[in-house]
Short mmCIF file of C-alpha atoms in Angstrom, two decimals:
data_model
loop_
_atom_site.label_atom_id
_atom_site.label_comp_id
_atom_site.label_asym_id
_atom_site.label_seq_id
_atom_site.Cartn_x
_atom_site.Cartn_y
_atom_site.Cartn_z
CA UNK A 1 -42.08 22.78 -79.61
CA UNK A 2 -40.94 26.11 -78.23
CA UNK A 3 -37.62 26.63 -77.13
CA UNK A 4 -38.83 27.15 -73.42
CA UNK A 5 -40.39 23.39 -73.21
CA UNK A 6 -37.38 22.03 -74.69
CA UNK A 7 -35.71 23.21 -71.73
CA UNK A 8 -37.41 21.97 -69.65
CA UNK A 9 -38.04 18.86 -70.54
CA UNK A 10 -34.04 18.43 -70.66
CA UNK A 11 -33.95 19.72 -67.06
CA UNK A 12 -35.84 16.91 -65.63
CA UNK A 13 -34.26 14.14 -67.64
CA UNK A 14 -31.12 14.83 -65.96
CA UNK A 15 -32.73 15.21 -62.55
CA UNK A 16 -34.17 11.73 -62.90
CA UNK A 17 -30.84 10.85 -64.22
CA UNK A 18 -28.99 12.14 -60.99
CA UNK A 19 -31.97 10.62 -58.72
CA UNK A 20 -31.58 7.13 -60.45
CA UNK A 21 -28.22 7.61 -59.63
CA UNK A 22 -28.38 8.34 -56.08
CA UNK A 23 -31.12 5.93 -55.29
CA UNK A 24 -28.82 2.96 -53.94
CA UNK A 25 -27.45 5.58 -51.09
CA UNK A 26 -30.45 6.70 -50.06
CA UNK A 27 -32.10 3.29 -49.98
CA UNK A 28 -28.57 2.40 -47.50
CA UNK A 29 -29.97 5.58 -45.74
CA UNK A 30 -33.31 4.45 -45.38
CA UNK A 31 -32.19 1.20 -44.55
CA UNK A 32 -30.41 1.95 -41.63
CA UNK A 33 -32.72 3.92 -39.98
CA UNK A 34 -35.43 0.79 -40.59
CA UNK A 35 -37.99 2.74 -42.75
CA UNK A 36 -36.42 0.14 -45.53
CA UNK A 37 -37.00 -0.05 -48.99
CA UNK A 38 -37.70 -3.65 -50.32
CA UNK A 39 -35.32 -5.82 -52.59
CA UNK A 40 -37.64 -4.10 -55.47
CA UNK A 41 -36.50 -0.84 -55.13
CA UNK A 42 -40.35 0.11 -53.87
CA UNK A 43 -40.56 1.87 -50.68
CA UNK A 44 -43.14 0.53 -48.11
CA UNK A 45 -44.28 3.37 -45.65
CA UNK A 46 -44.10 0.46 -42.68
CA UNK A 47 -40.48 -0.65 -41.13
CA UNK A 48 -39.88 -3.72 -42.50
CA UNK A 49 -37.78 -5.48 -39.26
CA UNK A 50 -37.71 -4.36 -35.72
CA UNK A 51 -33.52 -3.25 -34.77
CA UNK A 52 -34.28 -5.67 -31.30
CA UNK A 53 -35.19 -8.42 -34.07
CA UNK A 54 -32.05 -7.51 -36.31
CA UNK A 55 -28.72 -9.87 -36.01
CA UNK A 56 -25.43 -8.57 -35.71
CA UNK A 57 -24.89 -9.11 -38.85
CA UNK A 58 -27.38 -6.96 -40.10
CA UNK A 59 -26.31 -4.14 -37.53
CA UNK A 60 -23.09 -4.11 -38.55
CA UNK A 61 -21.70 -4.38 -34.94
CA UNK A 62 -17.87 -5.46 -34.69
CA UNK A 63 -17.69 -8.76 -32.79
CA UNK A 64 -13.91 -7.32 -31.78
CA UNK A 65 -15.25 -4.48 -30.33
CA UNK A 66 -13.31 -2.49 -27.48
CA UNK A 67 -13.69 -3.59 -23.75
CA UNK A 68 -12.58 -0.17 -22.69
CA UNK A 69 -15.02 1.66 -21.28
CA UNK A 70 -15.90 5.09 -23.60
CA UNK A 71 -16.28 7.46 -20.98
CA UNK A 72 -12.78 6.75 -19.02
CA UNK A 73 -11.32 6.99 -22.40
CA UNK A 74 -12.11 10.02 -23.51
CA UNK A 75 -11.34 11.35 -19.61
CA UNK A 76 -8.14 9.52 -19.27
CA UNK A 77 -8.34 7.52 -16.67
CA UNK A 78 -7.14 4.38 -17.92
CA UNK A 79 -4.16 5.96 -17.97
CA UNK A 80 -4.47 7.45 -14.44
CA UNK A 81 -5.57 4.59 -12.90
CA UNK A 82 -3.61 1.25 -13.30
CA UNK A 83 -5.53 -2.06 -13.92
CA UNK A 84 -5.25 -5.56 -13.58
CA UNK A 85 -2.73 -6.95 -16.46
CA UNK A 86 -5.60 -9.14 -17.47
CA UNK A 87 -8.30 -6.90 -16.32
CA UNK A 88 -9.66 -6.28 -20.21
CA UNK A 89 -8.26 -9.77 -21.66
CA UNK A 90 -10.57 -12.11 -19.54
CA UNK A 91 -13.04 -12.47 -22.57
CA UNK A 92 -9.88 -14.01 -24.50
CA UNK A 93 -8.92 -16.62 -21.77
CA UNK A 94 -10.31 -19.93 -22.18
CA UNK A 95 -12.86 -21.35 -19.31
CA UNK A 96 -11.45 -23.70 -17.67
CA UNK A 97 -8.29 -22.19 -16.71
CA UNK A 98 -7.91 -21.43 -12.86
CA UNK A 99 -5.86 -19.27 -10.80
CA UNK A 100 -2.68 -20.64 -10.01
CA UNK A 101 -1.77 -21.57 -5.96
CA UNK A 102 -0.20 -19.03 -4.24
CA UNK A 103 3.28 -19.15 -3.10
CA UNK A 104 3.19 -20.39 0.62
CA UNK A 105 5.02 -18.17 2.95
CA UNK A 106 8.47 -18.58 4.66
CA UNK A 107 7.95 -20.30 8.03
CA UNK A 108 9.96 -20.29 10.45
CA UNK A 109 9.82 -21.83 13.57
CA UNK A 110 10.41 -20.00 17.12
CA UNK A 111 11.39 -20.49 20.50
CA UNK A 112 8.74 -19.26 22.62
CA UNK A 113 9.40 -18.75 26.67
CA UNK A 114 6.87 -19.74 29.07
CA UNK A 115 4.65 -16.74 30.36
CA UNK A 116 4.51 -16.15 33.97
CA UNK A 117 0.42 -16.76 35.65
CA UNK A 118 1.63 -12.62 37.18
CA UNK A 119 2.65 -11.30 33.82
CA UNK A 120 1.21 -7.81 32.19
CA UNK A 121 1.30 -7.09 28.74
CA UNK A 122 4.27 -3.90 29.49
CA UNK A 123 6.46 -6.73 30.51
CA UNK A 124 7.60 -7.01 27.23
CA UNK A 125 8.74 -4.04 25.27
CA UNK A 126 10.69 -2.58 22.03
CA UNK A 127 14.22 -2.60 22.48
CA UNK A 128 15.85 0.36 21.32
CA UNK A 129 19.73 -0.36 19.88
CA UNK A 130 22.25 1.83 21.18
CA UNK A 131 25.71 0.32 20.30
CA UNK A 132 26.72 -2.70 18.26
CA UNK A 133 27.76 -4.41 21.34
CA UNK A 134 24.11 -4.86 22.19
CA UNK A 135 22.57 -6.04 18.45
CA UNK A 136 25.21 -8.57 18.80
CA UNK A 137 23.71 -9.79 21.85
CA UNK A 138 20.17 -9.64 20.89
CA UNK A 139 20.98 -11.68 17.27
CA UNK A 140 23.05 -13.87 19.07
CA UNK A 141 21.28 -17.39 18.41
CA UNK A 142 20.02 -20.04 20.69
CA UNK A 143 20.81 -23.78 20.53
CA UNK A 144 22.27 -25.78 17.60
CA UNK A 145 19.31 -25.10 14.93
CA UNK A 146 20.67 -24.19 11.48
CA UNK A 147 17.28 -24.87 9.74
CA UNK A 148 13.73 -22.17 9.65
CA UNK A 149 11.73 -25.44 10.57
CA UNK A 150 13.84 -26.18 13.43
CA UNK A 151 12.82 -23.92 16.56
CA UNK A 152 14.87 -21.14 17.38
CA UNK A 153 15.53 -17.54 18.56
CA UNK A 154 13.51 -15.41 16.40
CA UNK A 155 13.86 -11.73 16.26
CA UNK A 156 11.70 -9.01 15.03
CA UNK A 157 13.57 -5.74 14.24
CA UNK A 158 12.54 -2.33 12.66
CA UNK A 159 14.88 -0.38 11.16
CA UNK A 160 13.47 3.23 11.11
CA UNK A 161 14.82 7.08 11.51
CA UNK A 162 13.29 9.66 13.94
CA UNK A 163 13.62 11.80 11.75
CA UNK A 164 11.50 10.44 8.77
CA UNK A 165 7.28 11.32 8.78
CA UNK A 166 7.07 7.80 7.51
CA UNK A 167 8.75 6.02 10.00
CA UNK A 168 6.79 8.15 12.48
CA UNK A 169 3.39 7.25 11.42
CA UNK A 170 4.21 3.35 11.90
CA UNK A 171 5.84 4.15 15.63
CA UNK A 172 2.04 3.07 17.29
CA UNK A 173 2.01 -0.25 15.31
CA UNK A 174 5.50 -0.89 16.08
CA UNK A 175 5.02 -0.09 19.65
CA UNK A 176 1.99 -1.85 20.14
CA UNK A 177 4.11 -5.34 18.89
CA UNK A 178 5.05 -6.25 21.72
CA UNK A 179 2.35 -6.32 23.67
CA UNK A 180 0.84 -8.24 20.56
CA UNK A 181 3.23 -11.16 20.71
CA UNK A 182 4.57 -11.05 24.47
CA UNK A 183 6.29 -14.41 23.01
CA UNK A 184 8.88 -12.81 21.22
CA UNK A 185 11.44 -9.98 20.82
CA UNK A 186 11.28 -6.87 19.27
CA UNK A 187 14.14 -4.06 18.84
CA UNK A 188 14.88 -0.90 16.22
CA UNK A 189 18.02 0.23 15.42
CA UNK A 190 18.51 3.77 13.79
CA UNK A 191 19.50 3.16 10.13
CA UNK A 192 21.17 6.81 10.82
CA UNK A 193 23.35 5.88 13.40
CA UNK A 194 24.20 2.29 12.10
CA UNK A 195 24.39 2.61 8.60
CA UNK A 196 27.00 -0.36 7.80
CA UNK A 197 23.62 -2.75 9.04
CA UNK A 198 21.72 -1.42 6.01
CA UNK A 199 24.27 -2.69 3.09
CA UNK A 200 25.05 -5.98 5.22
CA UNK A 201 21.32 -6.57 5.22
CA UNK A 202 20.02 -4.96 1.88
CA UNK A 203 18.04 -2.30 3.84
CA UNK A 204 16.67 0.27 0.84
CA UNK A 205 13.66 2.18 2.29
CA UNK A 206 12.42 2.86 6.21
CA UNK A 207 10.82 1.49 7.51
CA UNK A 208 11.29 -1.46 7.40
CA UNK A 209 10.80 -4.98 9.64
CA UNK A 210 13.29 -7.63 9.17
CA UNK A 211 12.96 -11.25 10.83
CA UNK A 212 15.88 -13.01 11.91
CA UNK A 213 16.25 -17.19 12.47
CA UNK A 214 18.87 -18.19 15.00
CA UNK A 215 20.91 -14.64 14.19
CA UNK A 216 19.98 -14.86 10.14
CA UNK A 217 17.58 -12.58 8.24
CA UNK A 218 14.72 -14.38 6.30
CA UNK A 219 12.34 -12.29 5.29
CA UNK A 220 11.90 -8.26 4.97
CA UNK A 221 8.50 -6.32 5.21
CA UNK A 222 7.51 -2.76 4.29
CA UNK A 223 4.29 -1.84 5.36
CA UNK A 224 2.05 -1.05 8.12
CA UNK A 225 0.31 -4.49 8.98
CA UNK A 226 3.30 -5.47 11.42
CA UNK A 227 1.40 -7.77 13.23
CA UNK A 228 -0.52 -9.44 10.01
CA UNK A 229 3.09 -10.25 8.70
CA UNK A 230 4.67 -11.91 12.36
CA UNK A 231 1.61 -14.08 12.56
CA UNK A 232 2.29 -14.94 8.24
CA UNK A 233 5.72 -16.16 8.87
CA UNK A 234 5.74 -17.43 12.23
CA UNK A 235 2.17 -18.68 12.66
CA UNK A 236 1.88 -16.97 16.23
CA UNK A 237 -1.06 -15.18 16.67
CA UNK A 238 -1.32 -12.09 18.42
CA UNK A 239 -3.37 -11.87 21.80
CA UNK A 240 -6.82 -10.65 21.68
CA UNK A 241 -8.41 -8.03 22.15
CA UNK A 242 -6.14 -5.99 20.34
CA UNK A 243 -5.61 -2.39 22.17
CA UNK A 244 -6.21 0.70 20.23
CA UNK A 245 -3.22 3.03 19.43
CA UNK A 246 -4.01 5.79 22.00
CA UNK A 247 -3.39 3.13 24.73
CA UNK A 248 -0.44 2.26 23.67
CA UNK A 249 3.03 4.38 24.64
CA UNK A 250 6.11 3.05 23.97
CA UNK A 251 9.81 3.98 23.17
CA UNK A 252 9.64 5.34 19.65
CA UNK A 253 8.38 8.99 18.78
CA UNK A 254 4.83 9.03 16.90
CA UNK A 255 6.04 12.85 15.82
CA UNK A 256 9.09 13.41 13.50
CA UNK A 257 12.02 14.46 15.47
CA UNK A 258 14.22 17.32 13.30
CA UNK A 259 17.97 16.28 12.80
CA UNK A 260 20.44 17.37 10.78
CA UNK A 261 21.59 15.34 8.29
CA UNK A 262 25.21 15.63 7.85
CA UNK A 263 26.26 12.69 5.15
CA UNK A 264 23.42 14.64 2.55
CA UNK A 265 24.82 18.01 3.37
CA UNK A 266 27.81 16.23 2.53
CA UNK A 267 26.48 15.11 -0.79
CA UNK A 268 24.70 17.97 -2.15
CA UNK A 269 28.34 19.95 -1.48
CA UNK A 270 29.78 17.15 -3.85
CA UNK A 271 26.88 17.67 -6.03
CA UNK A 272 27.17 21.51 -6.52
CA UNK A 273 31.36 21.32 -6.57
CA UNK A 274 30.81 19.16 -9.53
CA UNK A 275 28.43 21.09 -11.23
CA UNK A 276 30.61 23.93 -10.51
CA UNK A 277 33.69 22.58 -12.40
CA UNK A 278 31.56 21.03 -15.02
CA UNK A 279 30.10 24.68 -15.68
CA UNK A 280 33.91 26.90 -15.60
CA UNK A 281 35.13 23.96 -18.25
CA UNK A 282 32.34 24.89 -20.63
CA UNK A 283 32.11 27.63 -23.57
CA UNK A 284 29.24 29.00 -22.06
CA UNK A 285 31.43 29.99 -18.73
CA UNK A 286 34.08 31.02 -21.59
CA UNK A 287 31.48 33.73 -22.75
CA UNK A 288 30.51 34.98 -20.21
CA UNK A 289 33.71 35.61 -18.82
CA UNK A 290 35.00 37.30 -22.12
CA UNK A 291 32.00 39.55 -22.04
CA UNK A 292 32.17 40.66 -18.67
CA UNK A 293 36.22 41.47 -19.43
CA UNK A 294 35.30 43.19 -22.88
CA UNK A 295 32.48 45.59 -20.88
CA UNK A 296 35.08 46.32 -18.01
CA UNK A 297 37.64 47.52 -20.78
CA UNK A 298 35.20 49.34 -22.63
CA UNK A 299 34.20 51.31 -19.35
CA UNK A 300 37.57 51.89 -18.44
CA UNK A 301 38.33 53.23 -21.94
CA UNK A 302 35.16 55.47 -21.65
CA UNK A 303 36.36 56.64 -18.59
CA UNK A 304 40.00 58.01 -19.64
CA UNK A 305 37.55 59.87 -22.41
CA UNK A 306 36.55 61.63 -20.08
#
C-alpha cells in the first residue's frame, strides 16, 4: 500500500468518526424543523408529523409562559402605561370568584324648599364668601337633626383660587350647579383669602367641593363631574335638559386672574436665607473666600513691584 492511500484511508476514518459523533445533534436539528429522522437513525425524505398535529410536549412550549405582550416589552410601555393590579394574573384566579360589592356611597338626606310655579333657573345662584361672618351664616344648620339620614340643611361649597388655571377650567361646571339643583345651595370661598378653613377642614388641593350636613362636612370631591357627585350623595337629580357651558355665566372667572402671592414670596425668601447660611457655614464657602483673599494680596503685592 503506498504511503499516499494510507493517508487517506486514515482521513476518512476519522471523518466518519466525527460524523458518528455529531449525528445525535443533527438528527435534534432535523427534528425540529420536522424533516425527522426515525427512532432507527434512517432518515425518511417525508416529514414524519405535521407541527399543527404536534403536542406541547413535543414543541417544547412552556405552559408558564409570559402574559406580557412582546412588542410593549421591548417598547416599554408596560412601564409607561399603568395596568390593572390583576390585569396579567386573571389566568391564575380561580373561576368562580366574583367581584366584590362596591362600597355604597354616603347619603345624606336634605331639606329641599318648595319651588315657586314663577321661578327661573337664575333664581338660584353661587354664593361667593366674602367674610367669615357670612360662611357662618350659610353653615349655620336647620332644625334639631344630628344624623346624615335625618333631613337637613345641606350645603355644597367649592373651595377654589382665581388665580389657579385649574380652578378656572371647572368655573362653567361650578357655575352651571345651581341652575342644576335649584333645590339647594351652593357657595366658594377663596382658599387664599380664608386659609384657616383649609386646615379646619383638611382642604389639600383646589379645587375642591365639600358637602356639609346640618353645618358638618361629610364628604370631599376633586374632580370635574360636580353634578354626577351631588346627585351620588344626595340622590337629587339634576333638572333636564342640561344647558351647555356657553349659556351659562355666573360669578366665578372661567380665565385665571394674576395675583400676587405674598405667603410663597414669603417662603421662597425663607428658602434662599437658609440656603444662604447653610452655604457661608460650609468649607466650600471657606475656599472660596481664602482664594479670593490670597489673589487680592497677590495683586496688591504685584502692584508695589511695580
Amino acid at each position: 500500500m503506498s504511503r499516499s492511500t494510507f493517508f487517506t484511508s486514515l482521513a476518512l476514518a476519522l471523518l466518519l468518526q466525527n460524523v458518528n459523533a455529531e449525528m445525535p445533534a443533527f438528527k435534534s436539528i432535523f427534528k425540529f424543523f420536522a424533516y425527522g429522522y426515525g427512532s432507527d437513525g434512517n432518515s425518511n425524505s417525508t416529514r414524519t408529523k405535521d407541527i399543527s398535529d404536534m403536542t406541547l410536549d413535543e414543541l417544547g412550549i412552556s405552559r408558564g409562559q409570559s402574559h406580557y405582550n412582546f412588542l410593549s416589552y421591548i417598547t416599554y410601555n408596560e412601564r409607561l402605561y399603568c395596568a390593572a393590579d390583576d390585569y396579567y394574573i386573571l389566568h391564575l384566579l380561580p373561576s368562580n370568584i366574583t367581584e366584590p360589592a362596591r362600597k355604597p356611597p354616603i347619603m345624606v338626606r336634605c331639606l329641599q324648599p318648595e319651588r315657586h310655579e314663577n321661578a327661573t333657573r337664575n333664581d338660584n345662584t353661587l354664593l361667593i364668601m366674602q367674610n367669615l361672618k357670612d360662611i357662618v351664616a350659610l353653615l349655620k344648620p336647620i332644625g334639631n337633626a344630628t344624623k346624615r339620614h335625618e333631613p337637613g340643611s345641606c350645603v355644597i361649597v367649592l373651595f377654589y383660587t382665581e388665580s389657579s388655571l385649574g380652578c378656572s377650567l371647572v368655573a362653567p361646571y361650578a357655575n352651571m350647579l345651581p341652575i342644576l339643583f335649584p333645590t339647594l345651595r351652593f357657595a366658594a370661598i377663596d382658599a387664599f383669602q380664608f386659609p384657616s378653613f383649609n386646615t379646619e377642614f383638611g382642604i389639600v388641593g383646589l379645587p375642591t367641593l365639600l358637602l356639609f350636613h346640618q353645618g358638618r362636612p361629610v364628604v370631599k370631591f376633586y374632580s370635574d363631574s360636580f353634578h354626577a357627585f351631588v346627585t351620588r350623595h344626595t340622590g337629587i337629580k339634576h333638572i333636564e335638559p342640561m344647558p351647555k357651558e356657553s349659556e351659562v355665566t355666573g360669578p366665578l372667572p372661567v380665565q385665571p386672574v394674576p395675583q400676587v402671592d405674598y405667603v410663597l414670596i414669603l417662603a421662597w425668601t425663607f428658602i434662599l436665607l437658609c440656603l444662604g447660611n447653610y452655604f457661608a457655614k460650609s468649607r466650600l464657602c471657606n475656599q472660596i473666600v481664602e482664594m479670593i483673599k490670597r489673589n487680592w494680596r497677590e495683586s496688591e503685592a504685584r502692584m508695589e513691584r511695580n
